[in-house]
PDB file of C-alpha atoms in Angstrom:
ATOM      1  CA  MET A   1      76.387  60.609  92.440  1.00  0.00           C
ATOM      2  CA  LEU A   2      78.326  61.567  95.984  1.00  0.00           C
ATOM      3  CA  LYS A   3      79.579  58.567  97.870  1.00  0.00           C
ATOM      4  CA  ILE A   4      80.085  58.820 101.536  1.00  0.00           C
ATOM      5  CA  LYS A   5      83.166  57.322 102.488  1.00  0.00           C
ATOM      6  CA  GLY A   6      83.430  56.349 106.628  1.00  0.00           C
ATOM      7  CA  GLY A   7      86.580  55.594 108.746  1.00  0.00           C
ATOM      8  CA  ASN A   8      90.040  56.035 107.600  1.00  0.00           C
ATOM      9  CA  SER A   9      89.497  56.302 104.041  1.00  0.00           C
ATOM     10  CA  MET A  10      87.035  59.048 104.223  1.00  0.00           C
ATOM     11  CA  LEU A  11      89.103  62.032 102.052  1.00  0.00           C
ATOM     12  CA  SER A  12      90.479  58.892  99.520  1.00  0.00           C
ATOM     13  CA  GLN A  13      90.848  60.356  96.726  1.00  0.00           C
ATOM     14  CA  LYS A  14      91.025  63.952  98.415  1.00  0.00           C
ATOM     15  CA  ARG A  15      93.827  66.461  97.304  1.00  0.00           C
ATOM     16  CA  ILE A  16      93.844  68.820  99.594  1.00  0.00           C
ATOM     17  CA  LEU A  17      96.693  71.524 100.171  1.00  0.00           C
ATOM     18  CA  ILE A  18      97.461  73.615 103.188  1.00  0.00           C
ATOM     19  CA  THR A  19      99.386  75.800 103.763  1.00  0.00           C
ATOM     20  CA  GLY A  20     101.759  76.860 106.610  1.00  0.00           C
ATOM     21  CA  SER A  21     101.609  72.750 106.618  1.00  0.00           C
ATOM     22  CA  THR A  22     105.305  72.918 108.061  1.00  0.00           C
ATOM     23  CA  SER A  23     104.174  73.947 111.757  1.00  0.00           C
ATOM     24  CA  GLY A  24     101.474  74.739 113.995  1.00  0.00           C
ATOM     25  CA  ILE A  25      97.809  74.158 113.559  1.00  0.00           C
ATOM     26  CA  GLY A  26      98.559  73.263 109.434  1.00  0.00           C
ATOM     27  CA  ARG A  27     101.358  70.540 110.721  1.00  0.00           C
ATOM     28  CA  GLU A  28      98.698  68.424 112.804  1.00  0.00           C
ATOM     29  CA  THR A  29      96.588  69.290 110.023  1.00  0.00           C
ATOM     30  CA  ALA A  30      98.800  67.808 107.517  1.00  0.00           C
ATOM     31  CA  LYS A  31      99.313  64.629 109.806  1.00  0.00           C
ATOM     32  CA  VAL A  32      95.632  63.777 110.720  1.00  0.00           C
ATOM     33  CA  ILE A  33      94.399  64.384 106.597  1.00  0.00           C
ATOM     34  CA  ALA A  34      97.115  61.686 105.892  1.00  0.00           C
ATOM     35  CA  SER A  35      95.927  59.276 108.251  1.00  0.00           C
ATOM     36  CA  TYR A  36      92.282  59.417 106.924  1.00  0.00           C
ATOM     37  CA  GLY A  37      93.951  58.865 103.453  1.00  0.00           C
ATOM     38  CA  GLY A  38      93.554  62.015 101.656  1.00  0.00           C
ATOM     39  CA  TYR A  39      96.737  63.169  99.825  1.00  0.00           C
ATOM     40  CA  VAL A  40      98.604  65.943 101.205  1.00  0.00           C
ATOM     41  CA  ILE A  41      99.977  69.019  99.200  1.00  0.00           C
ATOM     42  CA  ILE A  42     102.331  69.907 102.057  1.00  0.00           C
ATOM     43  CA  ASN A  43     103.064  73.605 102.046  1.00  0.00           C
ATOM     44  CA  GLY A  44     105.353  76.300 103.588  1.00  0.00           C
ATOM     45  CA  ARG A  45     108.569  77.624 103.181  1.00  0.00           C
ATOM     46  CA  SER A  46     110.667  75.584 105.342  1.00  0.00           C
ATOM     47  CA  ASN A  47     112.143  73.065 102.949  1.00  0.00           C
ATOM     48  CA  LYS A  48     114.012  71.015 106.145  1.00  0.00           C
ATOM     49  CA  ARG A  49     110.987  71.147 107.695  1.00  0.00           C
ATOM     50  CA  ALA A  50     108.552  69.573 105.118  1.00  0.00           C
ATOM     51  CA  MET A  51     110.598  67.260 104.160  1.00  0.00           C
ATOM     52  CA  GLU A  52     110.682  65.839 108.434  1.00  0.00           C
ATOM     53  CA  LEU A  53     106.897  66.097 107.461  1.00  0.00           C
ATOM     54  CA  GLN A  54     106.649  64.165 104.280  1.00  0.00           C
ATOM     55  CA  GLU A  55     108.693  61.570 106.020  1.00  0.00           C
ATOM     56  CA  GLU A  56     106.191  61.573 109.194  1.00  0.00           C
ATOM     57  CA  ILE A  57     103.375  60.955 106.380  1.00  0.00           C
ATOM     58  CA  GLY A  58     105.004  59.010 103.646  1.00  0.00           C
ATOM     59  CA  SER A  59     105.649  60.590  99.474  1.00  0.00           C
ATOM     60  CA  ASN A  60     102.578  57.848  98.564  1.00  0.00           C
ATOM     61  CA  ASN A  61     100.260  60.607 100.158  1.00  0.00           C
ATOM     62  CA  SER A  62     101.608  63.561  99.798  1.00  0.00           C
ATOM     63  CA  SER A  63     104.532  66.248  98.282  1.00  0.00           C
ATOM     64  CA  ILE A  64     106.019  69.616  98.759  1.00  0.00           C
ATOM     65  CA  TYR A  65     105.052  73.045  96.421  1.00  0.00           C
ATOM     66  CA  LEU A  66     107.128  75.422  98.804  1.00  0.00           C
ATOM     67  CA  PHE A  67     106.054  79.393  97.831  1.00  0.00           C
ATOM     68  CA  ASP A  68     105.428  82.310 100.171  1.00  0.00           C
ATOM     69  CA  ILE A  69     101.443  82.774  99.529  1.00  0.00           C
ATOM     70  CA  THR A  70     102.162  86.894  99.520  1.00  0.00           C
ATOM     71  CA  ASP A  71     104.406  86.534  96.398  1.00  0.00           C
ATOM     72  CA  ARG A  72     102.021  86.627  94.156  1.00  0.00           C
ATOM     73  CA  ASN A  73     104.719  85.153  91.323  1.00  0.00           C
ATOM     74  CA  ALA A  74     104.701  81.903  93.606  1.00  0.00           C
ATOM     75  CA  VAL A  75     101.178  82.054  93.492  1.00  0.00           C
ATOM     76  CA  SER A  76     100.790  81.687  90.058  1.00  0.00           C
ATOM     77  CA  ASP A  77     103.665  79.528  89.809  1.00  0.00           C
ATOM     78  CA  PHE A  78     101.997  77.300  91.706  1.00  0.00           C
ATOM     79  CA  ILE A  79      98.808  77.189  90.404  1.00  0.00           C
ATOM     80  CA  GLN A  80      99.913  76.721  86.887  1.00  0.00           C
ATOM     81  CA  ASP A  81     101.991  73.318  87.721  1.00  0.00           C
ATOM     82  CA  CYS A  82      99.463  72.498  90.597  1.00  0.00           C
ATOM     83  CA  PRO A  83      96.920  69.228  89.758  1.00  0.00           C
ATOM     84  CA  LYS A  84      92.943  69.740  90.347  1.00  0.00           C
ATOM     85  CA  LEU A  85      92.275  69.871  94.034  1.00  0.00           C
ATOM     86  CA  ASP A  86      89.870  68.712  96.046  1.00  0.00           C
ATOM     87  CA  GLY A  87      90.447  70.964  99.074  1.00  0.00           C
ATOM     88  CA  ILE A  88      92.262  73.196 100.754  1.00  0.00           C
ATOM     89  CA  ILE A  89      93.144  74.071 104.619  1.00  0.00           C
ATOM     90  CA  HIS A  90      94.471  78.124 105.139  1.00  0.00           C
ATOM     91  CA  CYS A  91      96.279  77.458 107.830  1.00  0.00           C
ATOM     92  CA  ALA A  92      99.406  80.361 107.121  1.00  0.00           C
ATOM     93  CA  GLY A  93      99.442  82.894 109.340  1.00  0.00           C
ATOM     94  CA  ILE A  94     100.834  85.573 111.611  1.00  0.00           C
ATOM     95  CA  ASN A  95      99.608  86.594 115.275  1.00  0.00           C
ATOM     96  CA  ARG A  96     101.186  89.681 116.578  1.00  0.00           C
ATOM     97  CA  ILE A  97     100.541  91.343 119.618  1.00  0.00           C
ATOM     98  CA  ILE A  98      99.735  95.147 119.785  1.00  0.00           C
ATOM     99  CA  PRO A  99      98.255  97.317 121.418  1.00  0.00           C
ATOM    100  CA  PHE A 100      95.683  99.235 120.331  1.00  0.00           C
ATOM    101  CA  GLY A 101      97.805 103.079 121.164  1.00  0.00           C
ATOM    102  CA  PHE A 102     100.521 101.452 119.726  1.00  0.00           C
ATOM    103  CA  VAL A 103      98.836  99.802 116.092  1.00  0.00           C
ATOM    104  CA  LYS A 104     101.341 101.069 112.725  1.00  0.00           C
ATOM    105  CA  PHE A 105      99.594 101.327 109.800  1.00  0.00           C
ATOM    106  CA  GLU A 106     103.089  98.450 108.238  1.00  0.00           C
ATOM    107  CA  ALA A 107     102.526  96.307 110.929  1.00  0.00           C
ATOM    108  CA  MET A 108      98.361  96.305 110.161  1.00  0.00           C
ATOM    109  CA  TYR A 109      99.991  95.943 106.640  1.00  0.00           C
ATOM    110  CA  GLU A 110     101.434  93.172 107.079  1.00  0.00           C
ATOM    111  CA  MET A 111      99.297  90.784 109.471  1.00  0.00           C
ATOM    112  CA  PHE A 112      95.980  91.947 106.796  1.00  0.00           C
ATOM    113  CA  ASN A 113      98.236  90.661 103.604  1.00  0.00           C
ATOM    114  CA  ILE A 114      99.192  86.939 105.846  1.00  0.00           C
ATOM    115  CA  ASN A 115      95.678  86.625 107.062  1.00  0.00           C
ATOM    116  CA  TYR A 116      94.098  87.622 104.445  1.00  0.00           C
ATOM    117  CA  PHE A 117      94.927  89.012 101.597  1.00  0.00           C
ATOM    118  CA  ALA A 118      96.723  86.000 100.906  1.00  0.00           C
ATOM    119  CA  PRO A 119      94.542  82.952 101.534  1.00  0.00           C
ATOM    120  CA  ILE A 120      91.462  85.382 100.141  1.00  0.00           C
ATOM    121  CA  MET A 121      93.694  85.945  96.552  1.00  0.00           C
ATOM    122  CA  LEU A 122      95.012  82.042  96.883  1.00  0.00           C
ATOM    123  CA  THR A 123      92.151  80.985  96.380  1.00  0.00           C
ATOM    124  CA  GLN A 124      90.275  83.181  94.322  1.00  0.00           C
ATOM    125  CA  GLN A 125      93.935  82.704  91.542  1.00  0.00           C
ATOM    126  CA  ILE A 126      92.651  78.621  91.948  1.00  0.00           C
ATOM    127  CA  PHE A 127      89.406  78.952  90.846  1.00  0.00           C
ATOM    128  CA  LYS A 128      89.738  81.004  88.173  1.00  0.00           C
ATOM    129  CA  LYS A 129      92.603  78.179  86.574  1.00  0.00           C
ATOM    130  CA  LYS A 130      89.350  76.299  87.591  1.00  0.00           C
ATOM    131  CA  LYS A 131      91.340  74.445  89.406  1.00  0.00           C
ATOM    132  CA  PHE A 132      88.937  72.664  92.290  1.00  0.00           C
ATOM    133  CA  ASN A 133      87.279  70.227  91.758  1.00  0.00           C
ATOM    134  CA  GLU A 134      83.809  69.585  91.682  1.00  0.00           C
ATOM    135  CA  ASN A 135      82.719  69.645  95.190  1.00  0.00           C
ATOM    136  CA  ALA A 136      85.465  70.642  96.465  1.00  0.00           C
ATOM    137  CA  SER A 137      85.816  72.128 100.024  1.00  0.00           C
ATOM    138  CA  ILE A 138      88.090  75.158 101.156  1.00  0.00           C
ATOM    139  CA  VAL A 139      87.887  75.137 104.953  1.00  0.00           C
ATOM    140  CA  PHE A 140      89.834  79.056 106.687  1.00  0.00           C
ATOM    141  CA  ILE A 141      91.131  78.623 109.863  1.00  0.00           C
ATOM    142  CA  SER A 142      89.965  81.915 112.280  1.00  0.00           C
ATOM    143  CA  SER A 143      90.109  82.492 115.449  1.00  0.00           C
ATOM    144  CA  ILE A 144      88.217  82.748 118.704  1.00  0.00           C
ATOM    145  CA  MET A 145      89.298  87.024 118.188  1.00  0.00           C
ATOM    146  CA  SER A 146      86.833  87.211 115.151  1.00  0.00           C
ATOM    147  CA  ILE A 147      83.805  86.719 118.342  1.00  0.00           C
ATOM    148  CA  VAL A 148      84.752  87.563 121.019  1.00  0.00           C
ATOM    149  CA  GLY A 149      87.727  90.278 122.013  1.00  0.00           C
ATOM    150  CA  GLU A 150      90.822  90.604 124.144  1.00  0.00           C
ATOM    151  CA  GLY A 151      93.748  93.793 125.292  1.00  0.00           C
ATOM    152  CA  GLY A 152      96.278  93.538 122.140  1.00  0.00           C
ATOM    153  CA  ASN A 153      94.260  91.844 119.548  1.00  0.00           C
ATOM    154  CA  THR A 154      93.318  94.501 117.209  1.00  0.00           C
ATOM    155  CA  VAL A 155      94.726  93.732 114.604  1.00  0.00           C
ATOM    156  CA  TYR A 156      94.733  90.407 115.204  1.00  0.00           C
ATOM    157  CA  ALA A 157      91.146  90.043 115.506  1.00  0.00           C
ATOM    158  CA  GLY A 158      90.289  92.594 112.718  1.00  0.00           C
ATOM    159  CA  THR A 159      92.005  89.885 109.992  1.00  0.00           C
ATOM    160  CA  LYS A 160      90.090  86.624 111.530  1.00  0.00           C
ATOM    161  CA  SER A 161      86.826  88.310 111.458  1.00  0.00           C
ATOM    162  CA  ALA A 162      87.261  89.723 107.840  1.00  0.00           C
ATOM    163  CA  LEU A 163      88.082  86.123 106.844  1.00  0.00           C
ATOM    164  CA  VAL A 164      85.137  85.536 108.452  1.00  0.00           C
ATOM    165  CA  GLY A 165      83.071  88.203 107.155  1.00  0.00           C
ATOM    166  CA  SER A 166      84.588  87.261 102.663  1.00  0.00           C
ATOM    167  CA  VAL A 167      83.609  83.277 103.574  1.00  0.00           C
ATOM    168  CA  ARG A 168      79.780  83.778 103.819  1.00  0.00           C
ATOM    169  CA  CYS A 169      79.938  85.550 100.797  1.00  0.00           C
ATOM    170  CA  ILE A 170      82.937  83.223  99.036  1.00  0.00           C
ATOM    171  CA  ALA A 171      80.091  80.673  99.851  1.00  0.00           C
ATOM    172  CA  LEU A 172      77.289  81.752  97.926  1.00  0.00           C
ATOM    173  CA  GLU A 173      79.116  82.223  95.181  1.00  0.00           C
ATOM    174  CA  LEU A 174      80.523  79.417  94.639  1.00  0.00           C
ATOM    175  CA  ALA A 175      77.544  77.518  96.308  1.00  0.00           C
ATOM    176  CA  LYS A 176      76.282  76.536  92.425  1.00  0.00           C
ATOM    177  CA  ARG A 177      79.908  75.467  91.718  1.00  0.00           C
ATOM    178  CA  LYS A 178      79.198  72.951  94.276  1.00  0.00           C
ATOM    179  CA  ILE A 179      82.671  74.141  95.860  1.00  0.00           C
ATOM    180  CA  ARG A 180      81.396  74.845  99.956  1.00  0.00           C
ATOM    181  CA  VAL A 181      83.756  77.230 102.564  1.00  0.00           C
ATOM    182  CA  ASN A 182      83.900  77.431 105.848  1.00  0.00           C
ATOM    183  CA  CYS A 183      85.639  78.902 108.690  1.00  0.00           C
ATOM    184  CA  ILE A 184      87.112  77.339 112.147  1.00  0.00           C
ATOM    185  CA  SER A 185      87.100  79.786 114.882  1.00  0.00           C
ATOM    186  CA  PRO A 186      89.939  78.599 117.268  1.00  0.00           C
ATOM    187  CA  GLY A 187      91.065  79.019 120.702  1.00  0.00           C
ATOM    188  CA  PHE A 188      93.823  79.379 122.519  1.00  0.00           C
ATOM    189  CA  ILE A 189      96.300  76.107 120.963  1.00  0.00           C
ATOM    190  CA  ARG A 190      99.565  76.408 122.333  1.00  0.00           C
ATOM    191  CA  THR A 191     101.553  76.328 119.146  1.00  0.00           C
ATOM    192  CA  ASN A 192     105.378  77.564 118.233  1.00  0.00           C
ATOM    193  CA  MET A 193     103.579  80.745 116.171  1.00  0.00           C
ATOM    194  CA  THR A 194     105.572  83.293 118.475  1.00  0.00           C
ATOM    195  CA  ASP A 195     106.280  85.640 115.739  1.00  0.00           C
ATOM    196  CA  SER A 196     105.934  88.204 117.896  1.00  0.00           C
ATOM    197  CA  GLU A 197     108.166  90.892 119.381  1.00  0.00           C
ATOM    198  CA  ILE A 198     106.474  91.041 122.257  1.00  0.00           C
ATOM    199  CA  GLU A 199     106.547  87.804 124.249  1.00  0.00           C
ATOM    200  CA  ILE A 200     103.863  86.660 126.545  1.00  0.00           C
ATOM    201  CA  ASN A 201     105.206  84.862 129.339  1.00  0.00           C
ATOM    202  CA  GLU A 202     104.505  81.829 130.986  1.00  0.00           C
ATOM    203  CA  ASP A 203     102.412  83.294 133.807  1.00  0.00           C
ATOM    204  CA  GLU A 204     100.144  85.048 130.974  1.00  0.00           C
ATOM    205  CA  THR A 205     100.495  81.301 129.177  1.00  0.00           C
ATOM    206  CA  LYS A 206      99.007  79.710 131.970  1.00  0.00           C
ATOM    207  CA  ASN A 207      96.092  82.569 132.622  1.00  0.00           C
ATOM    208  CA  VAL A 208      94.703  81.935 129.042  1.00  0.00           C
ATOM    209  CA  ILE A 209      94.355  78.181 129.039  1.00  0.00           C
ATOM    210  CA  SER A 210      93.072  78.641 132.633  1.00  0.00           C
ATOM    211  CA  LEU A 211      90.175  81.279 130.735  1.00  0.00           C
ATOM    212  CA  HIS A 212      88.987  77.254 129.115  1.00  0.00           C
ATOM    213  CA  PRO A 213      86.586  74.931 130.277  1.00  0.00           C
ATOM    214  CA  LEU A 214      87.969  71.860 128.805  1.00  0.00           C
ATOM    215  CA  GLY A 215      91.649  73.436 129.702  1.00  0.00           C
ATOM    216  CA  GLU A 216      93.756  73.046 127.349  1.00  0.00           C
ATOM    217  CA  GLY A 217      93.279  72.689 123.574  1.00  0.00           C
ATOM    218  CA  MET A 218      95.702  70.861 120.875  1.00  0.00           C
ATOM    219  CA  ALA A 219      95.877  71.208 116.736  1.00  0.00           C
ATOM    220  CA  LYS A 220      94.138  68.064 116.391  1.00  0.00           C
ATOM    221  CA  ASP A 221      91.393  69.409 118.384  1.00  0.00           C
ATOM    222  CA  ILE A 222      90.523  71.509 115.058  1.00  0.00           C
ATOM    223  CA  ALA A 223      92.170  69.126 113.096  1.00  0.00           C
ATOM    224  CA  ASN A 224      89.749  66.555 112.425  1.00  0.00           C
ATOM    225  CA  LEU A 225      86.753  69.090 112.370  1.00  0.00           C
ATOM    226  CA  CYS A 226      88.778  69.815 109.665  1.00  0.00           C
ATOM    227  CA  VAL A 227      88.610  65.845 108.343  1.00  0.00           C
ATOM    228  CA  PHE A 228      85.049  66.141 108.866  1.00  0.00           C
ATOM    229  CA  LEU A 229      84.510  69.755 106.708  1.00  0.00           C
ATOM    230  CA  CYS A 230      86.691  68.197 103.677  1.00  0.00           C
ATOM    231  CA  SER A 231      85.297  64.974 103.855  1.00  0.00           C
ATOM    232  CA  ASP A 232      81.468  64.493 101.735  1.00  0.00           C
ATOM    233  CA  ASN A 233      79.588  64.392 104.984  1.00  0.00           C
ATOM    234  CA  SER A 234      79.971  67.455 105.244  1.00  0.00           C
ATOM    235  CA  ARG A 235      78.759  67.677 101.626  1.00  0.00           C
ATOM    236  CA  TRP A 236      75.298  70.372 102.588  1.00  0.00           C
ATOM    237  CA  ILE A 237      77.332  72.410 105.592  1.00  0.00           C
ATOM    238  CA  THR A 238      78.504  76.047 103.724  1.00  0.00           C
ATOM    239  CA  GLY A 239      79.400  79.520 104.657  1.00  0.00           C
ATOM    240  CA  GLN A 240      80.276  78.777 108.810  1.00  0.00           C
ATOM    241  CA  ASN A 241      82.381  80.053 111.264  1.00  0.00           C
ATOM    242  CA  TYR A 242      83.077  76.671 114.075  1.00  0.00           C
ATOM    243  CA  ILE A 243      83.801  77.767 116.850  1.00  0.00           C
ATOM    244  CA  ILE A 244      86.504  75.027 118.859  1.00  0.00           C
ATOM    245  CA  ASP A 245      87.708  76.856 122.015  1.00  0.00           C
ATOM    246  CA  GLY A 246      86.968  74.490 124.993  1.00  0.00           C
ATOM    247  CA  GLY A 247      84.390  75.982 126.464  1.00  0.00           C
ATOM    248  CA  TYR A 248      86.486  80.211 126.221  1.00  0.00           C
ATOM    249  CA  SER A 249      83.883  81.909 124.398  1.00  0.00           C
ATOM    250  CA  ILE A 250      80.232  80.728 126.325  1.00  0.00           C
ATOM    251  CA  ARG A 251      80.401  81.990 129.568  1.00  0.00           C
TER     252      ARG A 251
ATOM    253  CA  MET B   1     114.132 110.601 132.976  1.00  0.00           C
ATOM    254  CA  ASP B   2     111.298 112.413 132.849  1.00  0.00           C
ATOM    255  CA  LYS B   3     110.465 111.429 130.129  1.00  0.00           C
ATOM    256  CA  PHE B   4     110.099 107.490 130.515  1.00  0.00           C
ATOM    257  CA  LEU B   5     108.415 108.404 134.018  1.00  0.00           C
ATOM    258  CA  ASN B   6     105.938 110.057 131.762  1.00  0.00           C
ATOM    259  CA  LEU B   7     105.224 107.689 129.404  1.00  0.00           C
ATOM    260  CA  VAL B   8     105.609 105.073 131.481  1.00  0.00           C
ATOM    261  CA  ALA B   9     102.457 106.928 133.800  1.00  0.00           C
ATOM    262  CA  ASP B  10     101.025 107.868 129.932  1.00  0.00           C
ATOM    263  CA  ILE B  11     100.014 103.528 129.472  1.00  0.00           C
ATOM    264  CA  LEU B  12      98.914 103.694 133.173  1.00  0.00           C
ATOM    265  CA  ASN B  13      97.776 106.624 133.037  1.00  0.00           C
ATOM    266  CA  ARG B  14      98.267 107.195 136.602  1.00  0.00           C
ATOM    267  CA  GLU B  15      99.523 110.989 137.749  1.00  0.00           C
ATOM    268  CA  GLU B  16     103.311 111.972 136.382  1.00  0.00           C
ATOM    269  CA  ASN B  17     104.173 112.557 140.388  1.00  0.00           C
ATOM    270  CA  SER B  18     103.004 109.495 142.120  1.00  0.00           C
ATOM    271  CA  ILE B  19     105.700 107.209 140.000  1.00  0.00           C
ATOM    272  CA  SER B  20     109.530 107.131 141.218  1.00  0.00           C
ATOM    273  CA  PHE B  21     111.836 104.824 139.939  1.00  0.00           C
ATOM    274  CA  GLN B  22     112.087 103.424 142.660  1.00  0.00           C
ATOM    275  CA  ASP B  23     109.424 101.846 142.684  1.00  0.00           C
ATOM    276  CA  ASP B  24     108.285  97.581 142.024  1.00  0.00           C
ATOM    277  CA  PHE B  25     106.033  98.407 139.114  1.00  0.00           C
ATOM    278  CA  ARG B  26     104.309  95.237 138.843  1.00  0.00           C
ATOM    279  CA  GLU B  27     103.328  96.936 142.147  1.00  0.00           C
ATOM    280  CA  TYR B  28     100.132  99.598 140.601  1.00  0.00           C
ATOM    281  CA  ASN B  29      97.061  98.694 140.644  1.00  0.00           C
ATOM    282  CA  GLU B  30      96.993  98.756 136.900  1.00  0.00           C
ATOM    283  CA  TRP B  31      99.145  96.955 136.549  1.00  0.00           C
ATOM    284  CA  ASP B  32      98.012  94.413 134.941  1.00  0.00           C
ATOM    285  CA  SER B  33      99.059  91.542 131.887  1.00  0.00           C
ATOM    286  CA  LEU B  34      97.778  94.198 128.743  1.00  0.00           C
ATOM    287  CA  ALA B  35     100.333  97.171 131.253  1.00  0.00           C
ATOM    288  CA  ALA B  36     103.170  95.283 130.754  1.00  0.00           C
ATOM    289  CA  LEU B  37     102.530  94.672 126.314  1.00  0.00           C
ATOM    290  CA  SER B  38     102.395  97.808 126.458  1.00  0.00           C
ATOM    291  CA  PHE B  39     105.166  98.997 128.407  1.00  0.00           C
ATOM    292  CA  LEU B  40     107.299  96.933 126.092  1.00  0.00           C
ATOM    293  CA  ALA B  41     105.523  98.205 123.498  1.00  0.00           C
ATOM    294  CA  MET B  42     106.598 101.625 124.645  1.00  0.00           C
ATOM    295  CA  ILE B  43     109.998 100.551 124.567  1.00  0.00           C
ATOM    296  CA  ASN B  44     110.356  98.816 121.421  1.00  0.00           C
ATOM    297  CA  GLU B  45     108.282 102.585 119.593  1.00  0.00           C
ATOM    298  CA  GLU B  46     110.168 105.138 121.897  1.00  0.00           C
ATOM    299  CA  TYR B  47     113.877 103.877 122.299  1.00  0.00           C
ATOM    300  CA  ASP B  48     114.028 101.712 119.517  1.00  0.00           C
ATOM    301  CA  VAL B  49     114.516  98.914 122.099  1.00  0.00           C
ATOM    302  CA  ILE B  50     113.552  95.465 122.115  1.00  0.00           C
ATOM    303  CA  ILE B  51     113.066  93.623 126.344  1.00  0.00           C
ATOM    304  CA  SER B  52     113.262  90.016 125.926  1.00  0.00           C
ATOM    305  CA  ARG B  53     110.458  88.584 127.985  1.00  0.00           C
ATOM    306  CA  ARG B  54     112.664  86.635 130.022  1.00  0.00           C
ATOM    307  CA  ASP B  55     114.912  90.135 130.727  1.00  0.00           C
ATOM    308  CA  PHE B  56     111.875  91.744 131.018  1.00  0.00           C
ATOM    309  CA  ASP B  57     110.756  89.675 133.982  1.00  0.00           C
ATOM    310  CA  ASP B  58     113.960  89.505 135.939  1.00  0.00           C
ATOM    311  CA  MET B  59     113.456  93.768 135.966  1.00  0.00           C
ATOM    312  CA  ILE B  60     111.773  94.983 139.560  1.00  0.00           C
ATOM    313  CA  THR B  61     112.255  98.820 139.276  1.00  0.00           C
ATOM    314  CA  LEU B  62     111.937 101.453 136.752  1.00  0.00           C
ATOM    315  CA  GLU B  63     114.666 102.265 137.479  1.00  0.00           C
ATOM    316  CA  GLN B  64     115.758  99.119 136.377  1.00  0.00           C
ATOM    317  CA  ILE B  65     114.700  98.704 133.073  1.00  0.00           C
ATOM    318  CA  TYR B  66     115.443 102.550 132.253  1.00  0.00           C
ATOM    319  CA  GLN B  67     119.078 101.426 132.035  1.00  0.00           C
ATOM    320  CA  TYR B  68     118.805  98.316 130.092  1.00  0.00           C
ATOM    321  CA  VAL B  69     116.917 100.699 127.973  1.00  0.00           C
ATOM    322  CA  GLU B  70     120.122 103.453 128.341  1.00  0.00           C
ATOM    323  CA  ASN B  71     122.347 100.626 127.992  1.00  0.00           C
ATOM    324  CA  GLN B  72     120.901  98.831 124.993  1.00  0.00           C
ATOM    325  CA  ARG B  73     120.281 101.344 123.162  1.00  0.00           C
ATOM    326  CA  GLY B  74     124.527 102.782 123.630  1.00  0.00           C
ATOM    327  CA  LYS B  75     125.547  99.776 121.684  1.00  0.00           C
TER     328      LYS B  75
END
């Protein structure tokens, strides 16, 4: 029987893997999930940053598994080792701004590999090895670029839209196992995802923020919905794409 | 040098003879943030030079950019 919990114990007994949790939205999400009683599996590539995060949220309610989600061997080692999960939040991702005329296959493959292929295959492997508990919840962090466009984002928008399309199909297939699958599409959130050779300057950043009627968003704004989607309170929600963008897309 | 101006004209969709080295390129009507990104991508693709955003924002004329690219390539 499903027990609906609220308050700080909303996620008690929930063990949740958060990819890319050593920085940006993933890091904040890990902290918020833990604050609602969830057990967090920290994942990333930097041991130093993972340790720092674990120090903040405590080692009673977290463990660290460092691996690169695009490395298939590392992923299968992780799945062998890992305990059963009640959820995954896919936060690992990159954004490179590439004007359409300069798109190259290699850059396209790299971005799709990290943003789309790896999270989909990681989810599939965990599913196949029966490492999901019943009522598990899977959340993919997509982007507002899955529903609106912006110059320079041809490839990024492709990877994030692809997630939204696949999520509906995976949700249908996993529904009979009572596993739910959803996307969250954030507007512009300032993080250190400056993994780009072409940098955006401060004026351009301010300009993008000014297009959000509620002003600048924070990673926490995304993390709060992750909490709800990982909790049993969202038991009848699956296959959806939630827009959190401070009103960016409503004009 | 002609090739450089050609490439810049191409990005901005302007006639080649409407562009000169002394121009403050940010004054062109066609200049916007996407043009800036395309400009930096072009320099990376054609000259294998990455201009940091800070350096780029400090330069005013096409000649300064061209000199910067030539210096970086010489290294």
